[in-house]
Short mmCIF file of C-alpha atoms in Angstrom, two decimals:
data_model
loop_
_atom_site.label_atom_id
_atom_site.label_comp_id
_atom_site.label_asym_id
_atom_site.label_seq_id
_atom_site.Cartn_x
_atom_site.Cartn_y
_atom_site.Cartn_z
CA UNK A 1 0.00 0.00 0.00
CA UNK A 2 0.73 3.63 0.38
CA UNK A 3 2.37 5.33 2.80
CA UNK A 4 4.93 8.49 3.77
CA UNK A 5 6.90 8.08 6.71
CA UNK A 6 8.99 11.37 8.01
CA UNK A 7 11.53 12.04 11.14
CA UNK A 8 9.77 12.53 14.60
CA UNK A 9 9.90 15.91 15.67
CA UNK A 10 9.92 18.57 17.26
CA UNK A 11 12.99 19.92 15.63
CA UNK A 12 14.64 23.18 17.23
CA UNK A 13 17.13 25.09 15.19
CA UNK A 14 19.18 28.63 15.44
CA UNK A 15 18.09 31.42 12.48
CA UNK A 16 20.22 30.66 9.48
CA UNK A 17 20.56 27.09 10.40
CA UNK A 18 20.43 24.73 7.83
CA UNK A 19 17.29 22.48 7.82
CA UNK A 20 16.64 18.76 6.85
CA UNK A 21 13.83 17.20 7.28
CA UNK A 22 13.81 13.53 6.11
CA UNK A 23 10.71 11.47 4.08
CA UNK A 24 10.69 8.40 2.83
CA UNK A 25 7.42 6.88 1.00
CA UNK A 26 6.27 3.27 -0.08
CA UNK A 27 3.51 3.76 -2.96
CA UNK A 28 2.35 1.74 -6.01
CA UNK A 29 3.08 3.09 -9.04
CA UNK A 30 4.64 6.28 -9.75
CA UNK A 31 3.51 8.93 -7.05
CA UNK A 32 4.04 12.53 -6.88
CA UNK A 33 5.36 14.17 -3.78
CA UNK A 34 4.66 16.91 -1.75
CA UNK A 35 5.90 18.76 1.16
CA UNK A 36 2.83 21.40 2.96
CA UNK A 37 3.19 23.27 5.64
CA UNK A 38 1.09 24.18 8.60
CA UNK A 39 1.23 27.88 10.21
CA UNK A 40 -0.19 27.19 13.68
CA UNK A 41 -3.77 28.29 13.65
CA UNK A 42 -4.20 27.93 9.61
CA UNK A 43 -4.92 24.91 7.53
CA UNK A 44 -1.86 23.00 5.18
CA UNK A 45 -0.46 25.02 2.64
CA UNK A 46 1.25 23.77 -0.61
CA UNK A 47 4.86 24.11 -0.14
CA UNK A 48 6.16 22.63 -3.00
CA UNK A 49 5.88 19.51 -4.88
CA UNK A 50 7.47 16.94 -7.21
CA UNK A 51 5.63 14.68 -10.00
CA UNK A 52 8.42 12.42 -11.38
CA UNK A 53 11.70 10.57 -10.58
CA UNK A 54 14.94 13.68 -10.65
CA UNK A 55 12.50 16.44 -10.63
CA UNK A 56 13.27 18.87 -7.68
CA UNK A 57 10.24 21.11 -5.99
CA UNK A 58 11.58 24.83 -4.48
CA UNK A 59 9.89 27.39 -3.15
CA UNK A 60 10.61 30.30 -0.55
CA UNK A 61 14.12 29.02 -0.33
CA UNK A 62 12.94 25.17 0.53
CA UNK A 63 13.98 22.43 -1.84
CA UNK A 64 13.78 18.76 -2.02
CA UNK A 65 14.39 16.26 -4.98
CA UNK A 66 12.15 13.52 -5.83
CA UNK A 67 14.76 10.02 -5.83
CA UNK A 68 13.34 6.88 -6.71
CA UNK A 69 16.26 4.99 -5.82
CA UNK A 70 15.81 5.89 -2.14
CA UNK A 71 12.29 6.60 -2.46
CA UNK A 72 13.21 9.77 -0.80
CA UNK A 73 11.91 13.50 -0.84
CA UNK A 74 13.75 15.24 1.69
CA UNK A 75 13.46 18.94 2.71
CA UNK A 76 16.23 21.39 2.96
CA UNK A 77 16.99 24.77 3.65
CA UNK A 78 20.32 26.60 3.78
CA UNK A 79 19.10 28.83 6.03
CA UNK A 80 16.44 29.20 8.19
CA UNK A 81 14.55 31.96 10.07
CA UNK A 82 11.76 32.25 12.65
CA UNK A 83 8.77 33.23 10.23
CA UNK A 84 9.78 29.54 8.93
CA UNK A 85 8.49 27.99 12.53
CA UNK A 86 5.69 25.16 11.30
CA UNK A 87 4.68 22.15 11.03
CA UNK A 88 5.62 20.20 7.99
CA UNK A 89 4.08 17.22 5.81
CA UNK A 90 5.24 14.91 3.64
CA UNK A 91 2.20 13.59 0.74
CA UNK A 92 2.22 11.63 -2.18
CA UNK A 93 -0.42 11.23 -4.25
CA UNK A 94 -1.14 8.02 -6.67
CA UNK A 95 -3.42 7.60 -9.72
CA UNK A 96 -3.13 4.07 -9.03
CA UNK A 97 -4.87 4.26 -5.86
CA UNK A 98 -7.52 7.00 -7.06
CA UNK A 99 -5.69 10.23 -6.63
CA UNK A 100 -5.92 9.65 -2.91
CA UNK A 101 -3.33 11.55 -0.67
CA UNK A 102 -1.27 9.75 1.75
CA UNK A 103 0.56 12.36 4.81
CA UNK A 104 2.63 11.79 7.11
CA UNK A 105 3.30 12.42 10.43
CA UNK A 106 3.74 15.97 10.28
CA UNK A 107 7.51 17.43 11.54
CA UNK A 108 7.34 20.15 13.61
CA UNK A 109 9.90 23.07 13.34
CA UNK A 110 11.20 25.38 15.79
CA UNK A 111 13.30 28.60 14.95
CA UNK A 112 14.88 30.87 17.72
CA UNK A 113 16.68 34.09 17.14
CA UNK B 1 -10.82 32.43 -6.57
CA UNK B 2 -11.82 32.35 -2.91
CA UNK B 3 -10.12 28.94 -1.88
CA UNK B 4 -12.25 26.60 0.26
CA UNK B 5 -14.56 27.60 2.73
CA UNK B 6 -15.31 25.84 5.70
CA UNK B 7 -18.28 26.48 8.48
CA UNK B 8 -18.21 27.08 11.63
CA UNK B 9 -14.47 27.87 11.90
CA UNK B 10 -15.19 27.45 15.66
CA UNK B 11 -17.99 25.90 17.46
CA UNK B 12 -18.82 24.46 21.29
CA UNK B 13 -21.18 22.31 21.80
CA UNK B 14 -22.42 19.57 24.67
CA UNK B 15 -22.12 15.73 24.40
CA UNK B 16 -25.45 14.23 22.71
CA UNK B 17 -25.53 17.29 20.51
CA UNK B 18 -25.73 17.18 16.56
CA UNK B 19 -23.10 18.50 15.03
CA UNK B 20 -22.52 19.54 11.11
CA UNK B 21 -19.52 20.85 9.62
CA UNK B 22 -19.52 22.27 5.98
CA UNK B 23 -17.62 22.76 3.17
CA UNK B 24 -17.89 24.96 -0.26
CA UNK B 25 -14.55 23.53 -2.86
CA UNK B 26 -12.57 25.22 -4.98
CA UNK B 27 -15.55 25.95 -8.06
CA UNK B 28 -13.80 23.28 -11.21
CA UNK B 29 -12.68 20.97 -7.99
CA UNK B 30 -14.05 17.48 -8.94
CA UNK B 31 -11.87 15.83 -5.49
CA UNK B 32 -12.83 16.47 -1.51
CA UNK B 33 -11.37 15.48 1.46
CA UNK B 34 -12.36 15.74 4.82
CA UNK B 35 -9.68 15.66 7.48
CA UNK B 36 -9.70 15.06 11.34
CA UNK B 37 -6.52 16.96 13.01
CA UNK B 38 -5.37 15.82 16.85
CA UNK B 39 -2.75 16.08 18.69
CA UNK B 40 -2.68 12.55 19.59
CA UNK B 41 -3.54 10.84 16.36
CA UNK B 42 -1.92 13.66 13.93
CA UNK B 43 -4.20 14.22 10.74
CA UNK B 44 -6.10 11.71 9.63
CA UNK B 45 -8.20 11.20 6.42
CA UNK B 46 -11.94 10.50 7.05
CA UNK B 47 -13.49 10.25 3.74
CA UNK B 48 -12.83 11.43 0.30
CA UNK B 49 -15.04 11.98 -2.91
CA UNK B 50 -14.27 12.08 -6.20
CA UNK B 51 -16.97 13.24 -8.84
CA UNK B 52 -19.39 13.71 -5.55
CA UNK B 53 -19.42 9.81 -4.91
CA UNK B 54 -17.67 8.41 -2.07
CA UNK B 55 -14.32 6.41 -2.71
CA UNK B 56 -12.89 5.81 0.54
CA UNK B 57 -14.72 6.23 4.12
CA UNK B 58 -12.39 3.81 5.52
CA UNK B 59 -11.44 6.69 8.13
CA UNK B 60 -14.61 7.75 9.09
CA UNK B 61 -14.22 6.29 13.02
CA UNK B 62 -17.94 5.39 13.54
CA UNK B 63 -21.39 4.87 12.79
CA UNK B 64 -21.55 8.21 14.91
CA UNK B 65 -20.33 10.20 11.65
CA UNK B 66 -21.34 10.84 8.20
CA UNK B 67 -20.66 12.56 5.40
CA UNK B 68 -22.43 13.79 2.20
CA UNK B 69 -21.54 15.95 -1.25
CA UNK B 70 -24.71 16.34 -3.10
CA UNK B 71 -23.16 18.58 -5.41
CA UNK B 72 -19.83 20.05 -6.56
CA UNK B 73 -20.00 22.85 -4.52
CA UNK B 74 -20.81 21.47 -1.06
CA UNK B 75 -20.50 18.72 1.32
CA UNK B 76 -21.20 18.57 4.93
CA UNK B 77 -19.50 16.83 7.60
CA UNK B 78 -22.24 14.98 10.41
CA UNK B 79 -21.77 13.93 14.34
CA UNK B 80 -24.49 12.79 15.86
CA UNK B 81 -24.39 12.31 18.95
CA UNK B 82 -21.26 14.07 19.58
CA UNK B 83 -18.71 12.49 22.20
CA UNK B 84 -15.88 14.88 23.77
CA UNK B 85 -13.69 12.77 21.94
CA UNK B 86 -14.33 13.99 18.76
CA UNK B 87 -13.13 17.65 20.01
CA UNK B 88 -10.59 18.21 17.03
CA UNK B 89 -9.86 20.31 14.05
CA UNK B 90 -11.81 19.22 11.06
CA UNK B 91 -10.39 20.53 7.29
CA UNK B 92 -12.16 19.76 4.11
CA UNK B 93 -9.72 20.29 1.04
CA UNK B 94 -10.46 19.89 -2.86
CA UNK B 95 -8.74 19.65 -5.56
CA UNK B 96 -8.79 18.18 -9.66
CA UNK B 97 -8.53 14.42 -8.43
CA UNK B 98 -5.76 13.80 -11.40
CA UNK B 99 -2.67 12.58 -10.43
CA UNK B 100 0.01 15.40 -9.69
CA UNK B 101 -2.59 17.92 -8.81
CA UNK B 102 -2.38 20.11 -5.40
CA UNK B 103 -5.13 19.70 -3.14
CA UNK B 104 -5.99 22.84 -1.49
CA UNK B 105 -7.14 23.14 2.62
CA UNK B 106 -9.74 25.20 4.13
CA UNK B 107 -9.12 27.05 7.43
CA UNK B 108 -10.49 23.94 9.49
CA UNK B 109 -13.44 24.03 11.57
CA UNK B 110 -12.55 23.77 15.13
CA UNK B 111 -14.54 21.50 17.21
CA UNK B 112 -14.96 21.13 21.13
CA UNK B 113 -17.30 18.89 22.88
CA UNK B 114 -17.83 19.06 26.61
#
């Protein structure tokens, strides 16, 4: 079956840190990944996202780089800073299981001046 | 466009009480998801649509809850009766149910039960 599986949290880190958050998936098929994040009080917002093998999602200074052979779409960022404090989700999404969406966990990130 | 709307964003209510949540997509939006947020348990999916027909309610915890789209452009969300366990965040998001496609989240309706 499907599934996303990303590092426990909470993660604390120093402004202009650099950031990793790590997300590995199982999924039938060829899935495309995404990364949202979660403001507190707000709903998920679309971070970035991925749709094939190689491609690499960026946004706002985050990255991460859809690998097949690890089944892997990490987050990164070179440098982090306070407004960045969230939660964040790993998703993929299959057409071989209907379009559903499969999240993870949810990562939560900590940023102090 | 005016993203999805969810109502109540916040409501109280006692154990026993009905309670229903609702949802306008993204208009064009053929996919809908509603989502149960927790502390404990994280967010989980509790039922998803595509094309207003149910595909999966595996999620959906009980007999206690049920959900219905009986068009594009709404779907409501059901407790009834209402437990203090169900005191969570409830989203709805849409989206074009093709694979690669964003889904987009409401602002959550938040939930308490005492």
């Amino acid at each position: 079956g499907n599934s996303v599986t990303q590092m426990e949290g909470p993660v604390t880190l120093s402004e202009e840190a650099f950031l990793t958050i790590n997300c590995t998936y199982t999924a039938t098929g060829y899935p495309s990944l995404f990364w949202y994040v979660q403001y507190p009080g707000e709903g998920l917002q679309l971070l970035l996202k991925a749709t094939k093998a190689d491609d690499k999602g960026s946004n706002k200074g985050f990255e991460a780089t859809y690998r097949k052979e690890t089944t892997s779409f990490h987050l990164e960022k070179g440098s982090v800073q306070v407004s960045d404090s969230a939660v964040y989700f790993c998703a993929l999404c299959s057409s071989n299981t209907g379009n559903q969406f499969y999240f993870g966990t949810g990562t939560s990130l900590t940023v102090i001046p | 466009d005016a993203g999805v709307i969810q109502s109540p964003r916040h409501e109280v209510t006692e154990m026993g009480q009905e309670v229903t949540l609702r949802c306008k997509p993204i208009s064009g939006h053929n996919s809908l998801f509603w989502y149960r947020q927790t502390m404990m348990r994280g967010l989980e999916l509790l039922i998803y649509f595509n094309n207003n027909v149910p595909i999966d309610d595996s999620g959906m915890p009980e007999d206690r809850f049920s959900a219905k789209m009986p068009n594009a452009s709404f779907s409501t969300l059901k407790i009834q009766p209402s437990e203090p366990r169900d005191s969570a965040v409830y989203f709805c998001a849409s989206g074009l149910g093709a694979g690669g496609n964003t889904i987009y989240f409401g602002e959550g309706s938040w939930l308490t039960v005492v």
